């Protein structure tokens, strides 16, 4: 299933560029031309997301083609920041990145994998900086409190 692009004639781009640009800021738009190949207009943010997705896909393919070591070892070779995570978190991270990538590729939505990748990388950077998630202890043993009156 592909996502339908909003269509604009190239003449509309000339007559009312503001509305075409506004639409392109939200999602890529297709600009159809009579005298040439149709064009897709998108924001720089969208273009950067796609480039990041392609970079991640290239690394993920390299991980899957490598038959040496465990999945975590292969992933940490391509994404060295994974090594900052605890061993159990490395395994969770590797699996989570692959699952999110599959979902993003299947739905043609880069946001899921980009968000997942950034979240794990930022977590690894926080761990490497010595930040400890001590607040998690509270989640493991919640205390019941009375409902306010």
PDB file of C-alpha atoms in Angstrom:
ATOM      1  CA  UNK A   1       0.000   0.000   0.000  1.00  0.00           C
ATOM      2  CA  UNK A   2       1.512   3.302  -1.012  1.00  0.00           C
ATOM      3  CA  UNK A   3       0.669   6.619   0.499  1.00  0.00           C
ATOM      4  CA  UNK A   4      -1.196   8.927  -1.873  1.00  0.00           C
ATOM      5  CA  UNK A   5       0.639  12.135  -2.612  1.00  0.00           C
ATOM      6  CA  UNK A   6      -1.254  15.363  -2.920  1.00  0.00           C
ATOM      7  CA  UNK A   7      -1.152  16.455  -6.571  1.00  0.00           C
ATOM      8  CA  UNK A   8      -0.593  19.920  -7.970  1.00  0.00           C
ATOM      9  CA  UNK A   9      -0.231  21.056 -11.552  1.00  0.00           C
ATOM     10  CA  UNK A  10       2.954  22.975 -12.266  1.00  0.00           C
ATOM     11  CA  UNK A  11       0.759  25.936 -13.213  1.00  0.00           C
ATOM     12  CA  UNK A  12      -0.648  25.881  -9.648  1.00  0.00           C
ATOM     13  CA  UNK A  13       2.889  26.216  -8.354  1.00  0.00           C
ATOM     14  CA  UNK A  14       3.214  29.390 -10.410  1.00  0.00           C
ATOM     15  CA  UNK A  15      -0.219  30.804  -9.498  1.00  0.00           C
ATOM     16  CA  UNK A  16      -0.425  29.852  -5.828  1.00  0.00           C
ATOM     17  CA  UNK A  17       2.980  28.773  -4.598  1.00  0.00           C
ATOM     18  CA  UNK A  18       2.039  29.497  -0.964  1.00  0.00           C
ATOM     19  CA  UNK A  19      -0.538  26.702  -0.830  1.00  0.00           C
ATOM     20  CA  UNK A  20       1.755  24.260  -2.642  1.00  0.00           C
ATOM     21  CA  UNK A  21       4.641  25.051  -0.286  1.00  0.00           C
ATOM     22  CA  UNK A  22       2.353  24.770   2.743  1.00  0.00           C
ATOM     23  CA  UNK A  23       1.242  21.320   1.597  1.00  0.00           C
ATOM     24  CA  UNK A  24       4.864  20.282   0.946  1.00  0.00           C
ATOM     25  CA  UNK A  25       5.812  21.275   4.498  1.00  0.00           C
ATOM     26  CA  UNK A  26       3.303  18.720   5.798  1.00  0.00           C
ATOM     27  CA  UNK A  27       4.063  15.879   3.354  1.00  0.00           C
ATOM     28  CA  UNK A  28       5.698  15.408  -0.031  1.00  0.00           C
ATOM     29  CA  UNK A  29       3.565  16.611  -2.956  1.00  0.00           C
ATOM     30  CA  UNK A  30       3.569  15.580  -6.597  1.00  0.00           C
ATOM     31  CA  UNK A  31       3.919  18.418  -9.084  1.00  0.00           C
ATOM     32  CA  UNK A  32       2.705  17.223 -12.489  1.00  0.00           C
ATOM     33  CA  UNK A  33       4.087  18.786 -15.630  1.00  0.00           C
ATOM     34  CA  UNK A  34       2.932  18.600 -19.219  1.00  0.00           C
ATOM     35  CA  UNK A  35       6.356  19.350 -20.649  1.00  0.00           C
ATOM     36  CA  UNK A  36       8.508  17.087 -18.521  1.00  0.00           C
ATOM     37  CA  UNK A  37       8.783  14.479 -15.838  1.00  0.00           C
ATOM     38  CA  UNK A  38       6.658  14.935 -12.731  1.00  0.00           C
ATOM     39  CA  UNK A  39       8.477  16.201  -9.654  1.00  0.00           C
ATOM     40  CA  UNK A  40       8.100  15.549  -5.942  1.00  0.00           C
ATOM     41  CA  UNK A  41       8.414  18.566  -3.670  1.00  0.00           C
ATOM     42  CA  UNK A  42       9.223  17.961  -0.012  1.00  0.00           C
ATOM     43  CA  UNK A  43      10.684  19.722   2.989  1.00  0.00           C
ATOM     44  CA  UNK A  44      14.354  19.451   3.839  1.00  0.00           C
ATOM     45  CA  UNK A  45      13.295  17.680   7.053  1.00  0.00           C
ATOM     46  CA  UNK A  46      11.510  15.006   5.015  1.00  0.00           C
ATOM     47  CA  UNK A  47      14.493  14.640   2.705  1.00  0.00           C
ATOM     48  CA  UNK A  48      16.843  14.288   5.688  1.00  0.00           C
ATOM     49  CA  UNK A  49      14.580  11.651   7.239  1.00  0.00           C
ATOM     50  CA  UNK A  50      14.692   9.648   4.035  1.00  0.00           C
ATOM     51  CA  UNK A  51      18.487   9.959   3.827  1.00  0.00           C
ATOM     52  CA  UNK A  52      18.801   8.767   7.441  1.00  0.00           C
ATOM     53  CA  UNK A  53      16.474   5.881   6.677  1.00  0.00           C
ATOM     54  CA  UNK A  54      18.576   4.846   3.672  1.00  0.00           C
ATOM     55  CA  UNK A  55      21.775   5.086   5.727  1.00  0.00           C
ATOM     56  CA  UNK A  56      20.242   2.915   8.434  1.00  0.00           C
ATOM     57  CA  UNK A  57      18.946   0.436   5.844  1.00  0.00           C
ATOM     58  CA  UNK A  58      22.433   0.119   4.332  1.00  0.00           C
ATOM     59  CA  UNK A  59      23.925  -0.595   7.749  1.00  0.00           C
ATOM     60  CA  UNK A  60      21.163  -3.066   8.589  1.00  0.00           C
ATOM     61  CA  UNK A  61      21.716  -4.947   5.334  1.00  0.00           C
ATOM     62  CA  UNK A  62      25.427  -5.152   6.122  1.00  0.00           C
ATOM     63  CA  UNK A  63      24.569  -6.552   9.565  1.00  0.00           C
ATOM     64  CA  UNK A  64      22.322  -9.220   8.077  1.00  0.00           C
ATOM     65  CA  UNK A  65      24.871 -10.249   5.439  1.00  0.00           C
ATOM     66  CA  UNK A  66      27.644 -10.673   8.011  1.00  0.00           C
ATOM     67  CA  UNK A  67      27.610 -14.185   9.460  1.00  0.00           C
ATOM     68  CA  UNK A  68      30.252 -13.633  12.141  1.00  0.00           C
ATOM     69  CA  UNK A  69      29.202 -13.223  15.748  1.00  0.00           C
ATOM     70  CA  UNK A  70      25.858 -12.641  17.365  1.00  0.00           C
ATOM     71  CA  UNK A  71      23.297 -10.137  16.209  1.00  0.00           C
ATOM     72  CA  UNK A  72      24.349  -7.775  19.002  1.00  0.00           C
ATOM     73  CA  UNK A  73      28.016  -8.058  18.035  1.00  0.00           C
ATOM     74  CA  UNK A  74      27.214  -7.322  14.401  1.00  0.00           C
ATOM     75  CA  UNK A  75      24.927  -4.417  15.311  1.00  0.00           C
ATOM     76  CA  UNK A  76      27.495  -2.906  17.669  1.00  0.00           C
ATOM     77  CA  UNK A  77      30.096  -3.126  14.910  1.00  0.00           C
ATOM     78  CA  UNK A  78      27.913  -0.848  12.747  1.00  0.00           C
ATOM     79  CA  UNK A  79      26.490   1.207  15.629  1.00  0.00           C
ATOM     80  CA  UNK A  80      29.291   1.393  18.233  1.00  0.00           C
ATOM     81  CA  UNK A  81      27.205   3.469  20.643  1.00  0.00           C
ATOM     82  CA  UNK A  82      25.297   0.239  21.441  1.00  0.00           C
ATOM     83  CA  UNK A  83      28.345  -0.835  23.469  1.00  0.00           C
ATOM     84  CA  UNK A  84      27.491   1.824  26.078  1.00  0.00           C
ATOM     85  CA  UNK A  85      24.318  -0.091  26.971  1.00  0.00           C
ATOM     86  CA  UNK A  86      24.132  -2.919  29.469  1.00  0.00           C
ATOM     87  CA  UNK A  87      24.327  -6.394  27.901  1.00  0.00           C
ATOM     88  CA  UNK A  88      20.595  -7.098  28.271  1.00  0.00           C
ATOM     89  CA  UNK A  89      19.747  -3.688  26.837  1.00  0.00           C
ATOM     90  CA  UNK A  90      22.003  -4.320  23.836  1.00  0.00           C
ATOM     91  CA  UNK A  91      19.934  -7.383  22.935  1.00  0.00           C
ATOM     92  CA  UNK A  92      16.684  -5.473  23.392  1.00  0.00           C
ATOM     93  CA  UNK A  93      18.037  -2.571  21.349  1.00  0.00           C
ATOM     94  CA  UNK A  94      19.143  -4.755  18.435  1.00  0.00           C
ATOM     95  CA  UNK A  95      15.796  -6.544  18.232  1.00  0.00           C
ATOM     96  CA  UNK A  96      13.840  -3.331  18.673  1.00  0.00           C
ATOM     97  CA  UNK A  97      15.734  -1.605  15.865  1.00  0.00           C
ATOM     98  CA  UNK A  98      15.111  -4.497  13.486  1.00  0.00           C
ATOM     99  CA  UNK A  99      11.401  -4.698  14.345  1.00  0.00           C
ATOM    100  CA  UNK A 100      10.992  -0.938  13.943  1.00  0.00           C
ATOM    101  CA  UNK A 101      12.863  -1.019  10.651  1.00  0.00           C
ATOM    102  CA  UNK A 102      10.585  -3.738   9.313  1.00  0.00           C
ATOM    103  CA  UNK A 103       7.514  -1.747  10.359  1.00  0.00           C
ATOM    104  CA  UNK A 104       8.874   1.462   8.819  1.00  0.00           C
ATOM    105  CA  UNK A 105       9.773  -0.231   5.554  1.00  0.00           C
ATOM    106  CA  UNK A 106       6.437  -2.051   5.372  1.00  0.00           C
ATOM    107  CA  UNK A 107       4.408   1.105   5.999  1.00  0.00           C
ATOM    108  CA  UNK A 108       6.731   3.444   4.089  1.00  0.00           C
ATOM    109  CA  UNK A 109       6.880   5.620   7.197  1.00  0.00           C
ATOM    110  CA  UNK A 110      10.435   6.526   8.256  1.00  0.00           C
ATOM    111  CA  UNK A 111       9.405   8.154  11.528  1.00  0.00           C
ATOM    112  CA  UNK A 112       9.134   4.947  13.526  1.00  0.00           C
ATOM    113  CA  UNK A 113      12.657   3.716  12.861  1.00  0.00           C
ATOM    114  CA  UNK A 114      14.178   7.186  13.047  1.00  0.00           C
ATOM    115  CA  UNK A 115      12.555   7.786  16.432  1.00  0.00           C
ATOM    116  CA  UNK A 116      13.595   4.345  17.680  1.00  0.00           C
ATOM    117  CA  UNK A 117      17.165   4.804  16.457  1.00  0.00           C
ATOM    118  CA  UNK A 118      17.477   8.261  18.018  1.00  0.00           C
ATOM    119  CA  UNK A 119      15.934   7.105  21.296  1.00  0.00           C
ATOM    120  CA  UNK A 120      18.339   4.194  21.671  1.00  0.00           C
ATOM    121  CA  UNK A 121      21.345   6.284  20.667  1.00  0.00           C
ATOM    122  CA  UNK A 122      20.421   9.061  23.100  1.00  0.00           C
ATOM    123  CA  UNK A 123      19.918   6.471  25.837  1.00  0.00           C
ATOM    124  CA  UNK A 124      23.362   5.001  25.141  1.00  0.00           C
ATOM    125  CA  UNK A 125      24.893   8.478  25.206  1.00  0.00           C
ATOM    126  CA  UNK A 126      23.201   9.215  28.540  1.00  0.00           C
ATOM    127  CA  UNK A 127      24.491   5.938  29.994  1.00  0.00           C
ATOM    128  CA  UNK A 128      27.978   6.696  28.673  1.00  0.00           C
ATOM    129  CA  UNK A 129      27.783  10.119  30.349  1.00  0.00           C
ATOM    130  CA  UNK A 130      27.090   8.402  33.659  1.00  0.00           C
ATOM    131  CA  UNK A 131      23.404   9.182  33.967  1.00  0.00           C
ATOM    132  CA  UNK A 132      21.613   6.491  35.885  1.00  0.00           C
ATOM    133  CA  UNK A 133      17.892   5.789  35.554  1.00  0.00           C
ATOM    134  CA  UNK A 134      17.328   5.688  39.319  1.00  0.00           C
ATOM    135  CA  UNK A 135      13.711   6.720  38.860  1.00  0.00           C
ATOM    136  CA  UNK A 136      13.040   3.256  37.440  1.00  0.00           C
ATOM    137  CA  UNK A 137      13.291   1.829  40.953  1.00  0.00           C
ATOM    138  CA  UNK A 138      10.076   3.656  41.762  1.00  0.00           C
ATOM    139  CA  UNK A 139       8.296   2.035  38.848  1.00  0.00           C
ATOM    140  CA  UNK A 140       9.333  -1.454  39.942  1.00  0.00           C
ATOM    141  CA  UNK A 141       7.753  -1.045  43.380  1.00  0.00           C
ATOM    142  CA  UNK A 142       4.855   1.387  43.185  1.00  0.00           C
ATOM    143  CA  UNK A 143       3.254   2.575  46.369  1.00  0.00           C
ATOM    144  CA  UNK A 144      -0.487   2.901  46.630  1.00  0.00           C
ATOM    145  CA  UNK A 145      -1.687   6.272  47.819  1.00  0.00           C
ATOM    146  CA  UNK A 146      -5.109   7.390  48.884  1.00  0.00           C
ATOM    147  CA  UNK A 147      -7.202   9.203  46.402  1.00  0.00           C
ATOM    148  CA  UNK A 148      -7.400  12.930  47.190  1.00  0.00           C
ATOM    149  CA  UNK A 149     -10.729  14.168  48.458  1.00  0.00           C
TER     150      UNK A 149
END
